Amino acid sequence: MIDRRRLLAAAGATAASVSLPVSAALAAGGPWDLLVIGGGTAGMPAALATAGAGGRVLIVDKAPRLGGTLWFSGGQMSAAGTRLQRELGIEDSPEAHLADIQRLSRDTADPEIAGLAVRHAATTIDWLLDRGLRLMDGHPVTGTGHEPYLTRRVYGPSDRGPAIFRILERALNDVSGAVRTLTSTAAVELIQDGRGRVRGVVCESAQEGRLDVHARAVLIASGGHNANPELFEALTGVPLYRAAWVGQNTGGGLQLGRAAGGMVRGGEHYLCDFGSIPANLDWPANEFARSVHHPQRRQPWELIVNVEGERFVREDEPSVDLRERALLEQPYQRYWLLFDHAVLTRAPTLIHSAPPARGAWTTDRLLQTFAGNHPAFRSAATLEALAVACGMPPDRLAATVQEYNAAQAGGHDRLGRQHLPLALGEPPFYAILHQGSSLLSWAGLAVDSELRVIRSDGSPIDGLYAAGEVLGKGQLSGQCFAGGMMVTPALTFGRLVGQRIMAST
Ligand SMILES: Cc1cc2nc3c(=O)[nH]c(=O)nc-3n(C[C@H](O)[C@H](O)[C@H](O)COP(=O)(O)OP(=O)(O)OC[C@H]3O[C@@H](n4cnc5c(N)ncnc54)[C@H](O)[C@@H]3O)c2cc1C
């Protein structure tokens, strides 16, 4: 039999990285001040804040290691009123940040939740920078890829999400006596008393089976549900077009919160990105490659047509938000990028490999891909044959190209496109399929301003908190891709939950 003192010492020395048998951790710890379901972006700071205030924490994570989405995330964060902004003379405030989010989301962000996030975001960034987080050159910036803010308040770590993970991991090691970690262990049920108060979690691991763990409070920080296509579609009303990055994020925590009476909201704010090239035609699909669709980086030489063979947005629309919203209305949120041989040989580089590769494609590579059998790359000797190969009505595609060519000749486009370099007419013709999608979960557990999970009547479930992507992008920032508004609220809300739980003891 392992004795309690030896167990505590062993667990303390390795809290952030080593999995203990569930029974051993129970013997060493419970009841805990906080049990964290999911040791990722939100869960790690929650544990730190609880430990920092003198509490004892158990983190339970389904994955074999901590970090969750931070291993893959760009780690872009946003905050107003940071020390760095002041040093750079950038005037900003949480009120301005919130107003900007409402501008981007067309007033669909929840002012209470988004307001809470932006009010406490600067402390998160200051804390990370104090602990040595290095940013990309020129940061903060107004944005990177999605619609920019009006002010420079986006902070991108030079080593993306993993850089944030390393800082959290180091900090957790410093409080390892107060934080225990169980990896490869899933939370599968909440323990509630007769009055519905949450008092712990039933955990399950392959090695240990099922065990009850008791805690004063439980934080659901189990991330999104993009590894669960059925749940995603049921909560969002849109198929999951893009395959998940984190296989563990199947929405288990969200389901636990729901089973305890928690309300789910935000799925109606779903927005797709402006698309990338899928690895196959079925979904959810991995990303195969990307084209440069920002006119600020490369003016378009191609046509963008939906699966009906019709244009739906001016290809050089400067606002990525307007392009995304236009794509949202198209069947299957798909389009073909259409061009001819003259464009292929004369236009600047169009395609880049998807991360992590990220290299620009040569014309030879593009031609080889068309010559192969990739389902997203089609070419044909005539427009009509290309339409058939892509499943578009040939007569509509012909009319679309004819209209565009007339606009190009006359210098006036119906959709307002300004960049009209070449008419399309030199065979062969080419088309590349693009799929709009989202890496993020939009629906999530509703919380109040204390981050307690609430029922549909607004009443909080005693002892149950939620933070991170399990709240859903729709609840956190409405219908938009406001820069950094997933990682920052996850880190910030995790910390706030830890502080609030300890303040209420
Ligand atoms: C490729 C990519 C790039 C991104 N880039 C950005 C960006 O630049 N800026 C931004 O703001 N957002 C970005 N995001 C989103 C952002 O990274 C995530 O929303 C955020 O990191 C999620 O944090 P979280 O703590 O909620 O979940 P995670 O960090 O995913 O942590 C959840 C943890 O819970 C565990 N878990 C799940 N279910 C259970 C269970 N039942 N029991 C126990 N453990 C469980 C998982 O194993 C995981 O470790 C990006 C996302 C992706 C995929």
Short mmCIF file of N, CA and C in Angstrom, two decimals, residues 227-327:
data_model
loop_
_atom_site.label_atom_id
_atom_site.label_comp_id
_atom_site.label_asym_id
_atom_site.label_seq_id
_atom_site.Cartn_x
_atom_site.Cartn_y
_atom_site.Cartn_z
N ALA A 227 -15.52 17.92 -32.33
CA ALA A 227 -15.22 16.52 -32.62
C ALA A 227 -16.49 15.68 -32.52
N ASN A 228 -17.63 16.34 -32.53
CA ASN A 228 -18.92 15.65 -32.45
C ASN A 228 -19.87 16.25 -33.49
N PRO A 229 -19.77 15.78 -34.75
CA PRO A 229 -20.53 16.40 -35.83
C PRO A 229 -22.04 16.43 -35.58
N GLU A 230 -22.58 15.38 -34.95
CA GLU A 230 -24.04 15.34 -34.73
C GLU A 230 -24.45 16.44 -33.76
N LEU A 231 -23.68 16.55 -32.65
CA LEU A 231 -24.01 17.57 -31.65
C LEU A 231 -23.84 18.97 -32.26
N PHE A 232 -22.76 19.17 -33.02
CA PHE A 232 -22.50 20.47 -33.63
C PHE A 232 -23.70 20.88 -34.50
N GLU A 233 -24.14 19.96 -35.33
CA GLU A 233 -25.24 20.29 -36.26
C GLU A 233 -26.54 20.51 -35.48
N ALA A 234 -26.76 19.70 -34.44
CA ALA A 234 -27.99 19.85 -33.67
C ALA A 234 -28.03 21.22 -32.97
N LEU A 235 -26.89 21.70 -32.49
CA LEU A 235 -26.88 22.95 -31.71
C LEU A 235 -26.72 24.19 -32.59
N THR A 236 -26.24 23.99 -33.81
CA THR A 236 -25.91 25.13 -34.66
C THR A 236 -26.86 25.25 -35.85
N GLY A 237 -27.41 24.12 -36.24
CA GLY A 237 -28.30 24.13 -37.40
C GLY A 237 -27.53 24.13 -38.71
N VAL A 238 -26.23 23.90 -38.64
CA VAL A 238 -25.37 23.89 -39.82
C VAL A 238 -24.48 22.66 -39.71
N PRO A 239 -24.25 21.95 -40.80
CA PRO A 239 -23.35 20.80 -40.70
C PRO A 239 -21.94 21.23 -40.27
N LEU A 240 -21.24 20.31 -39.67
CA LEU A 240 -19.84 20.55 -39.33
C LEU A 240 -19.02 20.25 -40.58
N TYR A 241 -18.57 21.32 -41.24
CA TYR A 241 -17.87 21.10 -42.51
C TYR A 241 -16.38 20.80 -42.31
N ARG A 242 -15.81 21.34 -41.24
CA ARG A 242 -14.35 21.18 -41.04
C ARG A 242 -14.08 20.18 -39.92
N ALA A 243 -13.16 19.26 -40.16
CA ALA A 243 -12.82 18.27 -39.13
C ALA A 243 -12.15 18.95 -37.94
N ALA A 244 -12.37 18.40 -36.77
CA ALA A 244 -11.85 19.00 -35.53
C ALA A 244 -10.35 18.83 -35.40
N TRP A 245 -9.74 19.75 -34.67
CA TRP A 245 -8.32 19.65 -34.36
C TRP A 245 -8.08 18.85 -33.09
N VAL A 246 -9.01 18.92 -32.15
CA VAL A 246 -8.82 18.27 -30.86
C VAL A 246 -9.87 17.16 -30.73
N GLY A 247 -9.42 15.92 -30.89
CA GLY A 247 -10.34 14.78 -30.91
C GLY A 247 -11.13 14.62 -29.62
N GLN A 248 -10.57 15.10 -28.50
CA GLN A 248 -11.24 14.93 -27.20
C GLN A 248 -12.44 15.86 -27.07
N ASN A 249 -12.49 16.92 -27.86
CA ASN A 249 -13.53 17.93 -27.65
C ASN A 249 -14.85 17.50 -28.31
N THR A 250 -15.48 16.54 -27.67
CA THR A 250 -16.72 15.97 -28.22
C THR A 250 -17.96 16.56 -27.54
N GLY A 251 -17.77 17.54 -26.69
CA GLY A 251 -18.93 18.16 -26.05
C GLY A 251 -19.39 17.44 -24.80
N GLY A 252 -18.54 16.58 -24.25
CA GLY A 252 -18.93 15.82 -23.05
C GLY A 252 -19.30 16.75 -21.90
N GLY A 253 -18.51 17.80 -21.69
CA GLY A 253 -18.78 18.73 -20.59
C GLY A 253 -20.08 19.48 -20.80
N LEU A 254 -20.31 19.89 -22.04
CA LEU A 254 -21.57 20.59 -22.35
C LEU A 254 -22.77 19.69 -22.04
N GLN A 255 -22.64 18.43 -22.39
CA GLN A 255 -23.74 17.48 -22.14
C GLN A 255 -23.95 17.31 -20.64
N LEU A 256 -22.86 17.30 -19.86
CA LEU A 256 -23.01 17.18 -18.40
C LEU A 256 -23.77 18.40 -17.85
N GLY A 257 -23.38 19.57 -18.32
CA GLY A 257 -24.05 20.79 -17.86
C GLY A 257 -25.52 20.79 -18.22
N ARG A 258 -25.79 20.32 -19.42
CA ARG A 258 -27.19 20.25 -19.88
C ARG A 258 -28.00 19.27 -19.04
N ALA A 259 -27.38 18.12 -18.75
CA ALA A 259 -28.09 17.10 -17.97
C ALA A 259 -28.38 17.61 -16.55
N ALA A 260 -27.56 18.56 -16.07
CA ALA A 260 -27.79 19.11 -14.73
C ALA A 260 -28.83 20.24 -14.76
N GLY A 261 -29.35 20.54 -15.94
CA GLY A 261 -30.38 21.58 -16.06
C GLY A 261 -29.89 22.84 -16.73
N GLY A 262 -28.62 22.87 -17.16
CA GLY A 262 -28.06 24.08 -17.77
C GLY A 262 -28.64 24.36 -19.15
N MET A 263 -28.75 25.65 -19.44
CA MET A 263 -29.30 26.08 -20.73
C MET A 263 -28.14 26.19 -21.74
N VAL A 264 -28.46 25.96 -23.01
CA VAL A 264 -27.46 26.12 -24.08
C VAL A 264 -27.93 27.26 -24.99
N ARG A 265 -27.00 28.13 -25.36
CA ARG A 265 -27.37 29.24 -26.26
C ARG A 265 -26.21 29.60 -27.18
N GLY A 266 -26.52 30.41 -28.20
CA GLY A 266 -25.46 30.99 -29.03
C GLY A 266 -25.30 30.36 -30.41
N GLY A 267 -25.87 29.14 -30.62
CA GLY A 267 -25.68 28.46 -31.90
C GLY A 267 -26.23 29.23 -33.09
N GLU A 268 -27.23 30.08 -32.81
CA GLU A 268 -27.86 30.83 -33.91
C GLU A 268 -26.92 31.89 -34.48
N HIS A 269 -25.80 32.16 -33.79
CA HIS A 269 -24.87 33.18 -34.28
C HIS A 269 -23.77 32.60 -35.18
N TYR A 270 -23.92 31.36 -35.56
CA TYR A 270 -22.89 30.71 -36.39
C TYR A 270 -22.50 31.59 -37.59
N LEU A 271 -21.22 31.65 -37.85
CA LEU A 271 -20.70 32.31 -39.05
C LEU A 271 -19.59 31.43 -39.61
N CYS A 272 -19.51 31.31 -40.93
CA CYS A 272 -18.41 30.52 -41.51
C CYS A 272 -17.28 31.46 -41.90
N ASP A 273 -16.10 30.92 -42.02
CA ASP A 273 -14.99 31.71 -42.57
C ASP A 273 -15.16 31.75 -44.09
N PHE A 274 -14.20 32.41 -44.78
CA PHE A 274 -14.41 32.52 -46.23
C PHE A 274 -13.85 31.32 -46.98
N GLY A 275 -13.60 30.27 -46.28
CA GLY A 275 -13.38 29.01 -46.96
C GLY A 275 -11.93 28.69 -47.26
N SER A 276 -11.70 27.40 -47.32
CA SER A 276 -10.41 26.90 -47.77
C SER A 276 -10.68 25.62 -48.55
N ILE A 277 -9.62 25.01 -49.04
CA ILE A 277 -9.79 23.88 -49.97
C ILE A 277 -9.85 22.59 -49.16
N PRO A 278 -10.98 21.88 -49.20
CA PRO A 278 -11.11 20.68 -48.37
C PRO A 278 -10.37 19.50 -48.97
N ALA A 279 -10.00 18.55 -48.10
CA ALA A 279 -9.28 17.37 -48.56
C ALA A 279 -10.19 16.43 -49.34
N ASN A 280 -11.47 16.48 -49.05
CA ASN A 280 -12.41 15.66 -49.82
C ASN A 280 -13.76 16.35 -49.87
N LEU A 281 -14.68 15.77 -50.63
CA LEU A 281 -15.95 16.46 -50.85
C LEU A 281 -16.94 16.24 -49.71
N ASP A 282 -16.77 15.15 -48.99
CA ASP A 282 -17.68 14.85 -47.89
C ASP A 282 -17.27 15.69 -46.67
N TRP A 283 -18.12 15.77 -45.68
CA TRP A 283 -17.74 16.52 -44.48
C TRP A 283 -18.06 15.71 -43.24
N PRO A 284 -17.40 16.04 -42.11
CA PRO A 284 -16.36 17.07 -41.93
C PRO A 284 -15.06 16.66 -42.61
N ALA A 285 -14.43 17.64 -43.26
CA ALA A 285 -13.21 17.36 -44.02
C ALA A 285 -12.03 18.10 -43.43
N ASN A 286 -10.85 17.53 -43.57
CA ASN A 286 -9.64 18.26 -43.21
C ASN A 286 -9.37 19.33 -44.25
N GLU A 287 -8.59 20.32 -43.84
CA GLU A 287 -8.20 21.37 -44.76
C GLU A 287 -7.02 20.86 -45.58
N PHE A 288 -7.09 21.01 -46.92
CA PHE A 288 -6.00 20.53 -47.77
C PHE A 288 -5.04 21.67 -48.11
N ALA A 289 -5.61 22.82 -48.49
CA ALA A 289 -4.78 23.97 -48.87
C ALA A 289 -5.65 25.22 -48.76
N ARG A 290 -4.98 26.37 -48.94
CA ARG A 290 -5.71 27.65 -48.85
C ARG A 290 -5.40 28.50 -50.07
N SER A 291 -6.37 29.31 -50.48
CA SER A 291 -6.04 30.31 -51.50
C SER A 291 -6.01 31.67 -50.82
N VAL A 292 -5.31 32.61 -51.44
CA VAL A 292 -5.23 33.95 -50.85
C VAL A 292 -6.46 34.71 -51.31
N HIS A 293 -7.41 34.92 -50.41
CA HIS A 293 -8.63 35.60 -50.84
C HIS A 293 -8.71 37.04 -50.35
N HIS A 294 -7.72 37.48 -49.58
CA HIS A 294 -7.74 38.87 -49.10
C HIS A 294 -7.23 39.78 -50.22
N PRO A 295 -8.06 40.67 -50.74
CA PRO A 295 -7.58 41.55 -51.81
C PRO A 295 -6.44 42.46 -51.35
N GLN A 296 -6.35 42.66 -50.01
CA GLN A 296 -5.25 43.47 -49.48
C GLN A 296 -3.91 42.77 -49.71
N ARG A 297 -3.93 41.44 -49.86
CA ARG A 297 -2.67 40.70 -50.06
C ARG A 297 -2.48 40.32 -51.53
N ARG A 298 -3.59 40.06 -52.21
CA ARG A 298 -3.52 39.65 -53.63
C ARG A 298 -4.85 39.99 -54.27
N GLN A 299 -4.80 40.83 -55.30
CA GLN A 299 -6.05 41.16 -56.01
C GLN A 299 -6.54 39.93 -56.77
N PRO A 300 -7.83 39.70 -56.81
CA PRO A 300 -8.33 38.47 -57.47
C PRO A 300 -8.29 38.57 -58.99
N TRP A 301 -7.85 37.50 -59.63
CA TRP A 301 -7.90 37.37 -61.09
C TRP A 301 -9.00 36.38 -61.48
N GLU A 302 -9.52 35.66 -60.50
CA GLU A 302 -10.46 34.57 -60.74
C GLU A 302 -11.90 35.05 -60.52
N LEU A 303 -12.82 34.17 -60.83
CA LEU A 303 -14.23 34.39 -60.49
C LEU A 303 -14.58 33.49 -59.30
N ILE A 304 -15.49 33.96 -58.47
CA ILE A 304 -16.01 33.13 -57.39
C ILE A 304 -17.46 32.81 -57.73
N VAL A 305 -17.74 31.51 -57.89
CA VAL A 305 -19.12 31.11 -58.23
C VAL A 305 -19.59 30.04 -57.25
N ASN A 306 -20.88 30.13 -56.90
CA ASN A 306 -21.42 29.12 -55.97
C ASN A 306 -21.71 27.82 -56.73
N VAL A 307 -22.25 26.84 -56.04
CA VAL A 307 -22.43 25.53 -56.69
C VAL A 307 -23.49 25.57 -57.78
N GLU A 308 -24.22 26.70 -57.87
CA GLU A 308 -25.18 26.89 -58.97
C GLU A 308 -24.52 27.60 -60.15
N GLY A 309 -23.25 27.90 -60.05
CA GLY A 309 -22.55 28.56 -61.15
C GLY A 309 -22.77 30.07 -61.16
N GLU A 310 -23.18 30.65 -60.01
CA GLU A 310 -23.48 32.08 -59.98
C GLU A 310 -22.55 32.84 -59.05
N ARG A 311 -22.18 34.04 -59.46
CA ARG A 311 -21.40 34.89 -58.56
C ARG A 311 -22.31 35.43 -57.46
N PHE A 312 -21.74 35.59 -56.25
CA PHE A 312 -22.56 36.09 -55.14
C PHE A 312 -21.89 37.19 -54.34
N VAL A 313 -20.66 37.52 -54.70
CA VAL A 313 -19.95 38.59 -53.98
C VAL A 313 -18.89 39.13 -54.94
N ARG A 314 -18.60 40.42 -54.82
CA ARG A 314 -17.50 40.91 -55.66
C ARG A 314 -16.21 40.30 -55.12
N GLU A 315 -15.42 39.76 -56.01
CA GLU A 315 -14.25 38.98 -55.59
C GLU A 315 -13.22 39.85 -54.86
N ASP A 316 -13.24 41.16 -55.12
CA ASP A 316 -12.28 42.03 -54.43
C ASP A 316 -12.95 42.81 -53.30
N GLU A 317 -14.03 42.27 -52.76
CA GLU A 317 -14.68 42.91 -51.60
C GLU A 317 -13.65 43.05 -50.47
N PRO A 318 -13.36 44.29 -50.05
CA PRO A 318 -12.29 44.45 -49.05
C PRO A 318 -12.64 43.91 -47.67
N SER A 319 -13.92 43.86 -47.35
CA SER A 319 -14.29 43.41 -46.01
C SER A 319 -14.44 41.89 -45.97
N VAL A 320 -13.57 41.23 -45.19
CA VAL A 320 -13.69 39.78 -45.09
C VAL A 320 -14.99 39.41 -44.40
N ASP A 321 -15.46 40.26 -43.50
CA ASP A 321 -16.73 40.00 -42.82
C ASP A 321 -17.87 39.95 -43.85
N LEU A 322 -17.87 40.87 -44.82
CA LEU A 322 -18.94 40.85 -45.83
C LEU A 322 -18.80 39.62 -46.73
N ARG A 323 -17.56 39.23 -47.03
CA ARG A 323 -17.39 38.01 -47.85
C ARG A 323 -17.91 36.80 -47.08
N GLU A 324 -17.58 36.73 -45.77
CA GLU A 324 -18.04 35.59 -44.96
C GLU A 324 -19.56 35.55 -44.89
N ARG A 325 -20.17 36.70 -44.68
CA ARG A 325 -21.64 36.72 -44.56
C ARG A 325 -22.31 36.37 -45.89
N ALA A 326 -21.67 36.75 -46.99
CA ALA A 326 -22.23 36.40 -48.31
C ALA A 326 -22.14 34.88 -48.51
N LEU A 327 -21.02 34.29 -48.10
CA LEU A 327 -20.86 32.84 -48.27
C LEU A 327 -21.84 32.06 -47.39
#
